[in-house]
XYZ file of C-alpha atoms in Angstrom:
764
model
C -0.095 -0.056 -0.034
C 1.146 3.525 -0.615
C 0.151 7.165 0.125
C -0.692 9.092 -2.926
C -0.609 12.980 -3.398
C -0.520 14.930 -6.663
C -0.540 11.711 -8.661
C 2.850 10.628 -7.148
C 3.036 7.263 -5.298
C 5.441 6.881 -2.394
C 6.747 3.192 -1.910
C 6.563 3.543 2.005
C 6.534 -0.261 2.976
C 6.124 -3.606 1.621
C 8.125 -6.878 1.162
C 10.574 -5.119 -1.130
C 11.500 -2.489 1.384
C 15.186 -2.580 2.421
C 16.115 -3.354 6.199
C 16.730 -0.211 8.243
C 20.365 0.585 8.845
C 22.225 0.516 12.018
C 22.631 4.334 12.718
C 23.100 5.850 16.105
C 21.730 9.331 16.856
C 22.030 11.673 19.714
C 18.845 12.709 21.453
C 18.841 16.055 19.318
C 19.210 14.311 16.066
C 16.632 11.588 16.876
C 14.062 14.311 16.028
C 15.251 14.432 12.475
C 14.060 10.891 11.607
C 11.321 10.928 8.939
C 8.454 8.539 9.570
C 5.214 7.727 7.729
C 3.239 10.085 10.030
C 5.280 13.123 8.700
C 5.103 12.014 5.026
C 1.321 11.989 5.332
C 1.489 15.404 7.075
C 3.682 16.811 4.280
C 1.301 15.392 1.702
C -1.349 17.732 2.981
C 0.763 20.904 4.042
C 3.883 20.628 1.771
C 6.307 20.777 4.689
C 7.222 19.365 8.257
C 9.239 21.645 10.413
C 10.855 19.781 13.300
C 10.417 21.043 16.632
C 13.057 20.956 19.298
C 16.040 20.566 17.094
C 18.617 23.196 18.135
C 22.178 23.373 18.793
C 24.924 26.120 19.137
C 28.499 25.479 18.020
C 31.482 27.776 17.042
C 33.577 27.831 13.771
C 35.972 26.838 12.506
C 36.279 23.430 14.277
C 32.636 22.844 15.479
C 33.825 21.292 18.790
C 30.187 20.323 19.926
C 29.512 18.492 16.729
C 32.826 16.840 17.237
C 32.138 15.711 20.884
C 28.741 14.353 19.843
C 30.276 12.462 16.912
C 32.800 11.015 19.225
C 30.172 10.013 21.510
C 28.473 7.985 18.517
C 26.047 10.367 16.743
C 26.457 9.562 13.001
C 24.459 12.548 11.910
C 26.524 15.049 13.892
C 29.641 13.287 12.379
C 28.183 13.788 8.790
C 27.086 17.452 9.394
C 30.519 18.297 10.763
C 32.316 16.629 7.943
C 30.126 18.262 5.403
C 30.778 21.842 6.968
C 34.547 21.071 6.841
C 34.471 19.784 3.386
C 35.533 21.545 0.129
C 31.911 21.889 -0.818
C 31.633 24.611 1.660
C 35.013 26.026 0.827
C 33.957 26.756 -2.740
C 31.077 28.742 -1.505
C 33.233 30.578 0.940
C 35.780 31.444 -1.780
C 32.936 33.251 -3.681
C 31.191 34.893 -0.836
C 33.569 36.331 1.660
C 30.958 36.754 4.370
C 30.260 33.091 4.342
C 34.083 32.312 4.576
C 34.206 34.642 7.439
C 31.451 33.089 9.225
C 32.394 29.367 8.801
C 36.157 29.545 8.755
C 37.170 32.303 11.126
C 37.531 31.374 14.717
C 35.163 32.377 17.307
C 31.860 32.609 15.588
C 28.923 31.276 17.219
C 26.463 29.529 14.961
C 22.837 28.439 15.948
C 21.571 25.367 13.936
C 17.834 25.352 14.097
C 14.672 25.178 11.926
C 15.348 21.712 10.646
C 12.551 20.393 8.479
C 11.433 18.378 5.423
C 9.806 20.156 2.532
C 7.778 18.698 -0.468
C 7.738 20.813 -3.671
C 5.889 20.193 -6.815
C 8.368 20.780 -9.799
C 6.518 19.113 -12.582
C 2.994 17.607 -13.075
C 2.665 14.719 -10.830
C 6.163 14.944 -9.549
C 7.520 16.170 -6.358
C 10.941 17.291 -4.853
C 11.446 16.276 -1.256
C 14.367 18.090 0.565
C 15.722 18.255 4.043
C 17.196 21.556 5.288
C 18.924 22.884 8.504
C 19.064 26.595 8.763
C 22.029 28.282 10.445
C 22.065 31.684 12.214
C 25.341 33.706 12.617
C 25.578 35.536 15.734
C 27.143 38.748 14.547
C 24.628 39.769 11.976
C 21.545 37.619 12.413
C 21.767 36.608 8.726
C 20.369 33.253 7.871
C 21.981 30.990 5.480
C 20.734 27.815 4.052
C 23.988 25.719 4.496
C 23.786 22.983 3.737
C 20.798 21.905 1.864
C 20.338 18.209 2.056
C 18.246 16.341 -0.620
C 16.215 13.314 0.331
C 16.758 10.840 -2.626
C 16.182 7.052 -1.646
C 12.764 5.639 -0.441
C 10.387 7.265 -0.217
C 11.222 8.537 -3.709
C 9.157 11.491 -5.000
C 11.559 11.274 -7.955
C 14.084 8.695 -9.104
C 17.428 9.067 -7.211
C 20.333 10.067 -9.623
C 22.501 7.183 -10.622
C 26.188 7.357 -9.561
C 27.247 6.992 -13.312
C 26.215 10.241 -15.016
C 26.635 8.662 -18.403
C 25.325 5.201 -18.045
C 23.895 3.441 -21.012
C 20.193 4.757 -20.595
C 21.722 8.382 -20.357
C 23.652 7.883 -23.512
C 20.441 6.657 -25.228
C 18.579 9.668 -23.866
C 21.194 12.157 -25.060
C 21.486 10.694 -28.625
C 17.902 10.675 -29.012
C 17.486 14.252 -27.862
C 20.259 15.391 -30.237
C 18.586 13.532 -33.101
C 15.113 15.184 -32.391
C 16.967 18.549 -32.374
C 18.586 17.784 -35.708
C 15.394 16.602 -37.276
C 12.878 19.008 -36.064
C 14.577 22.203 -34.732
C 15.560 24.055 -37.915
C 16.075 27.251 -35.846
C 18.666 25.733 -33.633
C 20.829 25.392 -36.802
C 20.707 29.132 -37.511
C 24.252 30.577 -36.962
C 26.011 27.259 -36.846
C 28.403 27.126 -39.688
C 28.861 23.401 -40.791
C 31.985 24.368 -42.529
C 33.724 26.067 -39.617
C 36.541 24.519 -37.579
C 38.398 26.075 -34.909
C 42.248 26.860 -35.203
C 42.886 23.635 -33.047
C 40.853 20.526 -31.806
C 41.551 17.681 -29.629
C 41.275 14.366 -31.766
C 39.689 11.682 -29.538
C 39.156 8.973 -32.374
C 41.963 6.695 -30.968
C 40.737 4.802 -27.777
C 44.295 4.639 -26.533
C 45.568 8.240 -27.112
C 44.597 11.840 -27.831
C 46.480 14.492 -29.646
C 46.032 18.190 -30.728
C 45.352 18.821 -34.481
C 45.171 21.898 -36.526
C 41.843 22.691 -38.051
C 43.074 23.345 -41.437
C 44.672 19.878 -41.625
C 41.411 18.214 -40.856
C 39.444 20.099 -43.585
C 42.190 19.820 -46.251
C 43.753 16.505 -45.473
C 42.766 12.870 -45.425
C 40.460 13.452 -42.467
C 37.940 15.273 -44.733
C 34.963 13.015 -45.650
C 32.638 15.561 -47.035
C 32.124 19.229 -47.948
C 31.148 19.768 -44.419
C 33.666 19.995 -41.534
C 33.631 16.988 -39.142
C 31.489 17.583 -36.008
C 33.292 18.576 -32.776
C 32.143 19.184 -29.166
C 33.032 22.033 -27.052
C 33.607 22.010 -23.300
C 32.419 24.816 -20.980
C 33.854 24.493 -17.452
C 35.382 26.132 -14.407
C 39.081 26.145 -13.955
C 38.549 26.627 -10.274
C 40.726 28.497 -7.736
C 44.314 29.606 -8.884
C 45.898 26.754 -7.108
C 43.875 24.209 -9.037
C 44.239 26.160 -12.234
C 47.889 26.239 -11.919
C 47.722 22.391 -12.073
C 45.780 22.361 -15.194
C 47.328 20.650 -18.274
C 47.954 23.327 -20.785
C 49.202 23.898 -24.283
C 52.129 26.297 -24.379
C 54.646 27.512 -26.880
C 57.077 25.070 -25.372
C 54.916 21.916 -25.527
C 52.598 22.526 -28.569
C 55.013 20.398 -30.793
C 54.585 17.494 -28.284
C 50.702 17.865 -28.026
C 50.340 17.868 -31.917
C 51.899 14.280 -31.717
C 50.169 13.161 -28.406
C 48.761 14.788 -25.434
C 49.851 12.855 -22.300
C 46.896 11.428 -20.130
C 49.100 11.350 -17.138
C 48.638 14.456 -15.226
C 45.456 15.449 -17.276
C 42.728 16.725 -14.740
C 39.656 14.732 -14.099
C 37.348 17.185 -15.824
C 39.189 16.751 -19.036
C 39.428 12.977 -18.884
C 35.603 12.947 -18.245
C 35.051 15.440 -21.263
C 37.083 13.104 -23.542
C 35.145 10.045 -22.407
C 31.722 11.778 -23.029
C 32.867 12.973 -26.490
C 33.611 9.492 -27.591
C 30.529 8.024 -25.835
C 28.356 10.284 -28.060
C 30.311 9.478 -31.308
C 31.801 12.802 -31.781
C 35.583 12.716 -33.274
C 36.902 16.032 -31.916
C 36.531 18.326 -28.974
C 37.570 21.913 -28.336
C 38.967 22.636 -24.850
C 40.304 26.029 -24.082
C 43.384 25.119 -22.037
C 44.578 22.684 -24.783
C 43.319 24.573 -27.929
C 44.523 28.040 -27.026
C 48.206 28.625 -26.648
C 48.517 29.679 -22.856
C 50.721 32.434 -22.072
C 50.869 33.570 -25.755
C 48.997 37.014 -25.680
C 48.592 37.170 -29.485
C 47.021 33.725 -29.850
C 44.834 34.308 -26.785
C 43.479 37.594 -28.324
C 42.935 35.948 -31.689
C 41.049 33.015 -30.152
C 39.094 35.164 -27.674
C 37.826 37.078 -30.573
C 36.433 34.056 -32.414
C 34.427 32.444 -29.328
C 31.224 33.243 -31.139
C 32.227 30.897 -33.913
C 33.790 28.217 -31.870
C 30.880 27.586 -29.462
C 28.302 28.797 -32.008
C 29.383 26.231 -34.448
C 30.067 23.234 -32.274
C 27.850 20.128 -32.679
C 27.216 20.094 -28.778
C 28.658 22.014 -25.849
C 29.435 19.688 -22.856
C 28.719 21.466 -19.443
C 29.684 19.831 -16.132
C 27.685 22.003 -13.815
C 28.516 19.946 -10.674
C 32.332 20.168 -11.353
C 33.686 22.888 -9.179
C 37.295 22.996 -10.631
C 39.505 21.294 -13.275
C 40.449 18.691 -10.780
C 36.907 17.538 -10.250
C 35.385 15.066 -12.610
C 31.612 14.965 -13.682
C 30.845 11.421 -14.702
C 30.660 9.980 -11.156
C 28.224 11.390 -8.547
C 29.380 10.709 -5.077
C 28.305 13.608 -2.745
C 28.365 13.304 1.123
C 25.481 11.274 2.277
C 23.978 9.400 5.256
C 21.329 6.748 5.372
C 18.374 6.935 7.952
C 16.021 4.203 8.996
C 12.413 4.806 7.743
C 9.582 3.992 10.278
C 5.961 3.013 9.448
C 2.975 4.214 11.536
C 3.541 1.423 13.956
C 6.919 2.758 14.845
C 8.902 -0.338 13.488
C 11.612 0.132 10.885
C 10.159 -0.271 7.378
C 13.029 0.549 5.180
C 15.674 3.444 4.711
C 16.197 6.681 3.077
C 19.439 8.650 2.093
C 20.220 12.190 2.707
C 22.657 13.657 0.131
C 24.355 16.961 0.336
C 23.716 19.659 -2.399
C 25.297 23.073 -2.243
C 23.334 26.055 -1.005
C 21.527 28.505 -3.040
C 23.400 31.644 -2.136
C 22.402 33.832 -4.895
C 19.525 36.217 -4.162
C 18.407 36.295 -7.778
C 17.614 32.569 -7.714
C 15.466 32.416 -4.545
C 12.337 32.217 -6.680
C 13.385 29.543 -9.227
C 11.265 26.334 -9.215
C 12.322 23.168 -7.485
C 13.010 21.504 -10.796
C 16.345 19.325 -11.190
C 17.400 21.589 -14.112
C 17.248 24.711 -11.840
C 18.558 23.047 -8.732
C 21.646 21.620 -10.644
C 22.419 25.184 -11.963
C 22.071 27.245 -8.962
C 23.775 24.807 -6.681
C 26.946 24.534 -8.829
C 29.907 26.796 -9.511
C 29.599 26.808 -13.424
C 26.601 29.097 -13.266
C 28.577 31.629 -11.214
C 31.765 31.943 -13.279
C 32.033 34.763 -15.870
C 33.594 32.922 -18.854
C 30.907 30.221 -18.858
C 28.227 32.706 -19.541
C 28.911 33.361 -23.203
C 30.015 29.871 -23.775
C 26.394 28.823 -22.938
C 24.794 31.748 -24.734
C 26.674 31.120 -28.053
C 25.993 27.438 -28.026
C 23.266 26.020 -30.159
C 22.809 23.180 -27.707
C 24.364 21.846 -24.574
C 24.404 18.690 -22.421
C 24.564 19.618 -18.732
C 25.891 16.932 -16.393
C 24.223 17.811 -12.891
C 24.274 16.487 -9.484
C 20.619 15.485 -9.825
C 20.255 14.601 -13.334
C 21.581 15.010 -16.888
C 19.942 17.558 -19.003
C 19.700 18.436 -22.898
C 19.204 22.034 -23.720
C 18.951 23.722 -27.184
C 17.576 27.084 -28.526
C 14.118 25.698 -28.926
C 13.644 23.578 -25.683
C 15.179 21.650 -22.978
C 14.566 18.210 -21.380
C 15.737 16.333 -18.345
C 16.712 12.602 -18.283
C 13.807 10.572 -17.009
C 11.196 13.081 -18.038
C 9.068 12.955 -21.284
C 8.131 16.650 -21.327
C 10.181 19.279 -23.305
C 10.069 22.757 -21.958
C 10.041 25.619 -24.493
C 12.871 28.270 -24.176
C 11.746 31.803 -23.305
C 13.466 35.125 -22.813
C 12.738 35.030 -18.989
C 14.998 32.128 -18.830
C 18.068 34.170 -19.556
C 18.192 35.095 -15.827
C 19.014 31.637 -15.020
C 20.572 30.011 -18.030
C 21.967 32.169 -20.911
C 21.626 29.976 -23.832
C 19.915 32.187 -26.268
C 16.384 31.297 -27.786
C 16.139 30.727 -31.405
C 14.029 33.754 -31.939
C 16.010 37.050 -31.845
C 14.779 40.054 -33.656
C 13.388 43.533 -33.211
C 12.576 44.674 -29.610
C 13.455 41.242 -28.537
C 17.059 41.897 -29.196
C 17.095 44.983 -26.869
C 15.159 43.086 -24.128
C 17.525 40.121 -24.324
C 20.674 42.054 -24.026
C 19.176 43.786 -20.778
C 18.453 40.333 -19.543
C 21.990 39.282 -20.429
C 23.665 42.415 -18.694
C 21.562 41.626 -15.419
C 22.614 38.037 -15.489
C 26.292 38.455 -16.621
C 27.052 40.960 -14.099
C 26.349 38.737 -11.298
C 29.118 36.245 -12.482
C 32.457 36.116 -10.884
C 36.006 36.498 -12.437
C 39.338 35.570 -11.061
C 40.570 38.670 -12.960
C 37.892 41.389 -13.016
C 39.426 42.901 -16.202
C 38.300 39.721 -18.039
C 34.709 40.948 -17.968
C 35.389 42.777 -21.162
C 36.899 39.793 -23.218
C 34.381 37.227 -21.797
C 31.448 39.068 -23.483
C 33.234 39.889 -26.685
C 31.969 36.721 -28.471
C 28.419 37.305 -27.559
C 28.629 40.964 -28.756
C 29.903 39.611 -32.086
C 26.793 37.402 -32.221
C 24.338 40.287 -31.647
C 26.309 42.499 -34.072
C 25.724 39.903 -36.666
C 21.929 40.494 -36.065
C 22.217 44.313 -35.873
C 24.881 45.134 -38.446
C 23.974 48.917 -38.670
C 24.435 49.251 -34.821
C 27.615 49.953 -32.814
C 28.715 48.253 -29.811
C 29.689 50.832 -27.198
C 31.382 49.376 -24.026
C 28.797 46.741 -23.197
C 25.798 48.507 -24.801
C 24.251 49.397 -28.249
C 24.411 52.902 -29.766
C 20.779 52.919 -30.943
C 19.667 51.976 -27.371
C 21.986 54.055 -25.212
C 19.018 56.234 -24.218
C 17.831 53.402 -22.239
C 20.848 51.131 -21.611
C 22.880 53.926 -19.999
C 20.198 53.868 -17.237
C 21.566 50.724 -15.602
C 21.872 50.772 -11.895
C 23.485 48.761 -9.125
C 20.954 46.417 -7.387
C 21.241 44.375 -4.366
C 24.247 42.246 -3.998
C 25.460 39.801 -1.059
C 28.931 40.582 -1.516
C 28.674 44.363 -1.152
C 30.379 45.995 1.845
C 28.429 48.974 2.375
C 31.251 50.564 4.363
C 33.082 51.453 1.107
C 30.088 53.405 -0.285
C 30.479 56.869 1.190
C 31.328 59.138 -1.821
C 29.397 60.612 -4.654
C 32.527 60.115 -6.695
C 34.647 56.923 -5.955
C 38.292 58.079 -5.491
C 39.482 55.142 -7.661
C 37.035 55.900 -10.536
C 39.322 58.300 -12.430
C 42.175 55.621 -12.513
C 39.641 52.866 -13.591
C 38.519 55.019 -16.361
C 41.933 55.657 -17.507
C 43.084 52.164 -17.488
C 39.877 50.070 -18.295
C 36.380 51.250 -19.004
C 34.346 54.529 -19.095
C 32.394 55.554 -16.087
C 29.253 55.253 -18.102
C 29.788 51.651 -18.792
C 28.498 48.798 -16.482
C 31.124 46.409 -17.647
C 33.309 46.376 -14.443
C 30.422 46.616 -12.061
C 28.308 44.069 -10.259
C 24.708 43.077 -10.217
C 23.362 45.495 -12.732
C 19.509 46.070 -12.804
C 17.156 47.454 -15.314
C 14.073 46.010 -13.888
C 13.077 49.457 -12.182
C 12.423 50.956 -15.620
C 9.844 48.157 -16.417
C 8.330 48.845 -12.908
C 7.957 52.506 -13.728
C 6.484 52.969 -17.199
C 3.734 51.503 -19.347
C 4.922 49.015 -21.892
C 4.846 49.151 -25.705
C 3.053 46.509 -27.608
C 5.129 43.490 -28.547
C 6.378 43.320 -32.226
C 4.668 40.558 -34.381
C 7.889 38.885 -35.773
C 6.055 36.048 -37.492
C 7.288 33.610 -35.129
C 5.469 30.311 -34.958
C 5.701 30.423 -31.112
C 7.985 27.472 -30.980
C 11.020 28.727 -29.040
C 9.675 32.150 -28.882
C 11.501 34.512 -26.442
C 8.873 36.431 -24.644
C 5.402 37.623 -25.064
C 5.891 40.346 -22.424
C 5.784 43.812 -23.882
C 9.010 45.875 -23.355
C 8.925 49.359 -21.464
C 8.351 52.082 -23.919
C 10.991 54.838 -23.496
C 11.463 57.822 -25.865
C 14.906 59.130 -26.538
C 14.960 62.734 -25.097
C 18.518 63.587 -25.945
C 19.049 66.164 -28.677
C 22.425 64.691 -29.894
C 24.500 61.825 -28.916
C 27.885 61.049 -30.391
C 30.079 58.037 -29.609
C 33.793 58.544 -29.852
C 36.696 56.154 -29.952
C 40.139 57.243 -28.697
C 42.359 58.525 -31.494
C 40.549 56.830 -34.262
C 37.553 57.371 -36.506
C 34.864 54.818 -36.535
C 35.942 53.487 -39.946
C 39.629 52.977 -38.669
C 38.901 51.009 -35.551
C 39.066 47.233 -36.145
C 36.265 44.947 -35.274
C 38.316 43.436 -32.444
C 38.945 46.892 -30.908
C 35.195 47.504 -30.878
C 34.399 44.303 -28.849
C 37.619 43.991 -26.749
C 38.964 47.198 -26.105
C 36.701 49.836 -23.943
C 39.361 52.169 -22.672
C 39.023 55.858 -23.685
C 35.517 55.788 -25.199
C 33.569 59.007 -24.691
C 30.009 59.913 -25.210
C 29.159 63.534 -26.117
C 25.577 64.356 -25.478
C 23.651 67.449 -26.191
C 20.463 67.572 -24.068
C 18.537 68.936 -21.127
C 20.627 69.402 -18.017
C 19.840 70.876 -14.513
C 21.638 71.496 -11.081
C 20.756 69.233 -8.519
C 18.685 71.232 -6.019
C 20.124 70.125 -2.659
C 19.504 73.546 -1.090
C 15.889 73.277 -1.522
C 15.449 69.478 -0.864
C 14.465 67.789 2.216
C 16.580 65.011 3.873
C 16.402 62.128 1.648
C 14.577 58.826 2.447
C 15.835 55.407 2.021
C 13.870 53.356 -0.619
C 13.330 49.735 0.595
C 12.423 48.938 -3.100
C 13.143 45.033 -2.692
C 11.402 44.934 0.724
C 14.815 44.206 2.336
C 16.777 45.958 4.897
C 19.964 46.907 3.279
C 18.804 48.710 -0.081
C 21.253 51.681 0.723
C 21.857 52.807 -2.791
C 18.263 53.737 -3.644
C 16.908 57.046 -2.140
C 13.860 59.204 -2.559
C 13.842 62.943 -2.502
C 11.244 65.480 -1.656
C 10.992 69.293 -1.753
C 8.965 70.932 0.895
C 7.321 67.631 1.615
C 6.342 67.161 -2.015
C 8.002 64.349 -4.334
C 10.822 65.223 -6.506
C 12.661 62.147 -7.633
C 14.305 58.719 -6.997
C 18.050 58.422 -7.127
C 20.102 55.317 -7.567
C 23.810 56.074 -6.539
C 26.721 54.108 -7.967
C 29.030 54.703 -4.831
C 26.887 56.422 -2.088
C 25.357 54.318 0.725
C 22.463 55.894 2.598
C 24.119 54.913 5.942
C 26.930 57.543 4.938
C 24.494 60.441 4.495
C 25.416 62.120 7.908
C 29.116 62.069 7.216
C 29.498 62.949 3.556
C 30.370 66.318 2.319
C 27.204 67.997 1.301
C 29.228 70.577 -0.780
C 29.925 67.865 -3.276
C 26.222 67.821 -4.400
C 26.643 71.396 -5.694
C 28.640 69.970 -8.620
C 26.148 67.384 -9.676
C 24.271 67.696 -13.022
C 21.074 65.878 -13.903
C 21.132 64.906 -17.491
C 17.841 63.870 -18.989
C 18.040 60.713 -21.326
C 14.603 59.348 -21.740
C 10.948 59.555 -20.837
C 8.072 57.175 -20.622
C 4.308 56.985 -19.981
C 4.233 56.759 -16.088
C 2.179 54.112 -14.268
C -0.462 55.279 -12.115
C 0.185 55.101 -8.291
C -1.573 51.731 -8.152
C 0.499 50.225 -10.805
C 4.081 51.305 -9.593
C 5.800 48.792 -7.491
C 6.013 49.654 -3.647
C 9.534 50.914 -3.863
C 8.911 53.101 -6.734
C 5.551 54.587 -5.696
C 5.314 58.156 -4.617
C 2.541 59.981 -3.283
C 0.212 60.413 -6.068
C -1.086 63.839 -7.092
C -0.466 63.507 -10.832
C -2.698 64.381 -13.679
C -5.002 61.320 -14.371
C -7.363 61.441 -17.123
C -11.197 60.342 -16.547
C -10.625 56.899 -17.882
C -7.804 56.405 -15.455
C -4.949 56.720 -17.927
C -1.961 58.909 -17.253
C -2.065 61.921 -19.693
C 0.604 62.145 -22.385
C 2.251 65.198 -21.057
C 2.617 63.613 -17.571
C 5.528 61.387 -18.391
C 8.222 59.801 -16.183
C 11.766 61.178 -16.710
C 14.873 59.150 -16.632
C 18.443 60.435 -16.583
C 22.006 60.196 -15.197
C 23.739 62.083 -12.416
C 27.186 63.470 -13.542
C 30.089 64.715 -11.603
C 32.722 66.927 -13.255
C 36.247 65.684 -13.856
C 37.321 69.097 -12.757
C 35.281 70.748 -9.971
C 34.377 73.725 -12.030
C 34.146 71.432 -15.204
C 36.107 73.910 -17.381
C 36.785 71.004 -19.808
C 33.091 69.993 -20.045
C 33.881 66.378 -19.113
C 31.941 64.383 -16.582
C 31.866 61.059 -14.699
C 28.561 59.129 -14.329
C 27.833 58.667 -10.616
C 24.183 57.411 -10.649
C 20.879 57.469 -12.223
C 17.481 59.255 -11.266
C 13.928 58.863 -12.413
C 11.156 61.198 -11.539
C 7.382 60.434 -11.568
C 4.711 62.847 -12.499
C 3.934 63.631 -8.944
C 4.530 66.743 -6.745
C 7.470 68.552 -8.052
C 8.460 65.634 -10.322
C 7.952 64.209 -13.713
C 9.213 64.995 -17.267
C 7.456 68.302 -18.027
C 8.463 69.844 -14.651
C 12.042 68.928 -15.345
C 12.125 70.632 -18.661
C 10.760 73.918 -16.893
C 14.045 74.396 -15.114
C 16.518 72.589 -17.325
C 18.734 74.133 -19.948
C 20.384 72.747 -23.176
C 24.068 71.882 -22.602
C 26.536 69.741 -24.314
C 28.493 67.383 -21.935
C 31.303 64.820 -22.455
C 30.802 61.530 -20.464
C 34.173 59.787 -19.908
């Protein structure tokens, strides 16, 4: 017999149920044992929060867990070993606050709120998870670390096989690729069947691998048709520098040897698994960056970095080990930390067992609302989705195989499917926030919306070298430029859309230390502009956001691009902004537009300037009331978002690049007299009932009888500019923030024009 909910049958007991294991638990951990009674409770409520489980311990050694483990508690031993394992170290490397909490001595940690949760992730299928919440004494922040997934009986879904490329998986992938080849014509767009990279790894010999040059394959005996042979591409994480230094690489010194044979001895696990997967899928070649780009050769690196749109765009398949945290970790064998618990029936006797497996915590704020589907879980609990270089590798690929901790997945530009499931999920624009493989439909307004989604997601990625953020997006910029050849790529944005794309702002980010945000003008900004990218570019900032624009104005109607709806990007209308600049000129340093090479346009941002003629006003600090912090995301530490009033009437919202609200009392107010407000755009503002809570101002705007906002009462959007020289004799300015003003009180587009003057300014 079994208990059924949402069409999913739980095999709770019966003659086939395994015998319960011999597990010893302390009195505290005995509360964690799942029984049939709790499963029935979860079937009705979705969760079971365990009462009474609580323990306080201190980092970094967790002595109380150690003492309990030495006294025989298997779960305390498992929990301590997990917290001390490299699984936590990798999260700590990426989020300094977690490293400080779990690795520095003396921090008191409260383990509490243990519980099981049952979540529907697909029709008739459930995800059952076990979690322990940990509170840090110093800040009160709550971190889900670790998150433990229930896998063995009861089984809401099939437990993942230890072999990530078993025979059934191989069959699943081959069939998915064949379906895509046969029915997804749009997935072939942009994939050049005649292209081969400069170098590839030849895996046809079962006993050896070697590096081959692409032109020898096409022009030599290896060519069997007019089309180039198929090749796979690998998208993976090198890991921390200590691991990356151990990576097998092609250099000027050993390229001759690699063209003869690449030694398997010393090859990191991730490369060995990639070679095996390529062979299993029947593909003769694979492109791997560390072997196919000459490492340490700047000229070769720049040449190859500029052709990534072709390398990944023309690959037959891209392999993605989402569960591999570095080059030293393989991905074809799943063996996470786990513990087996006894399972009890209603009469209290053991009736079987279940296994709790460790999965990495979901530490990115942007992912807290993703569904509990294995595809989403595998992405957000891994390192691959957090690294900067892997973003464009996925975005440029026509299709990918993702080897996750929970399952193996196939994803193309039209749809995705997970091993063990029959349903294909169509790809949409909204998925770009989670997974950047571009949908098959890219045209018109959808290009602009897609780019803003890309910027928002890409800017949350991590780089070992932050300056790589420019090069790691160049291939994707190439791809977009091929779709909008008459446009210009301007330091991470597009010339035709600068009136909107310049309005980026820094949103919430877990890694921000607000103590550094106490200046209108960051003292390091002039040097960064001189050496790297202009102040108006987002390219070296983190956690960029455009959502506030969508929340503030009424949308335009979507274009009818003739799509058949299969793989369509989005049906959500984009916000309608009107360009209010009078003239905007983009300038490259020392070259006219025709003289600059294509590579320079996509790889070099230094020295670019914008000369804008438009409506400009001084910021009226002398007349303004003390600003109010805007808790726009309903969280405590928004800090960068403020609201201003004049004599109690609404004036505008400001979003600073470098100024935290907590620094208001100690900053030099005289700096505000140098600020300029430059108008860029306007849009039909939403009524007070339509504006999101953080954006809403007291409503006294002009509303027509039918409830629509009158055309003259538009919301204004613009930039805050700070002169490079205090009195701005040279007319050049740094960007230091954005502002938007609703048509309420003393705000709005029309009111701004009343006190603005026309000026020409240069943004550096």
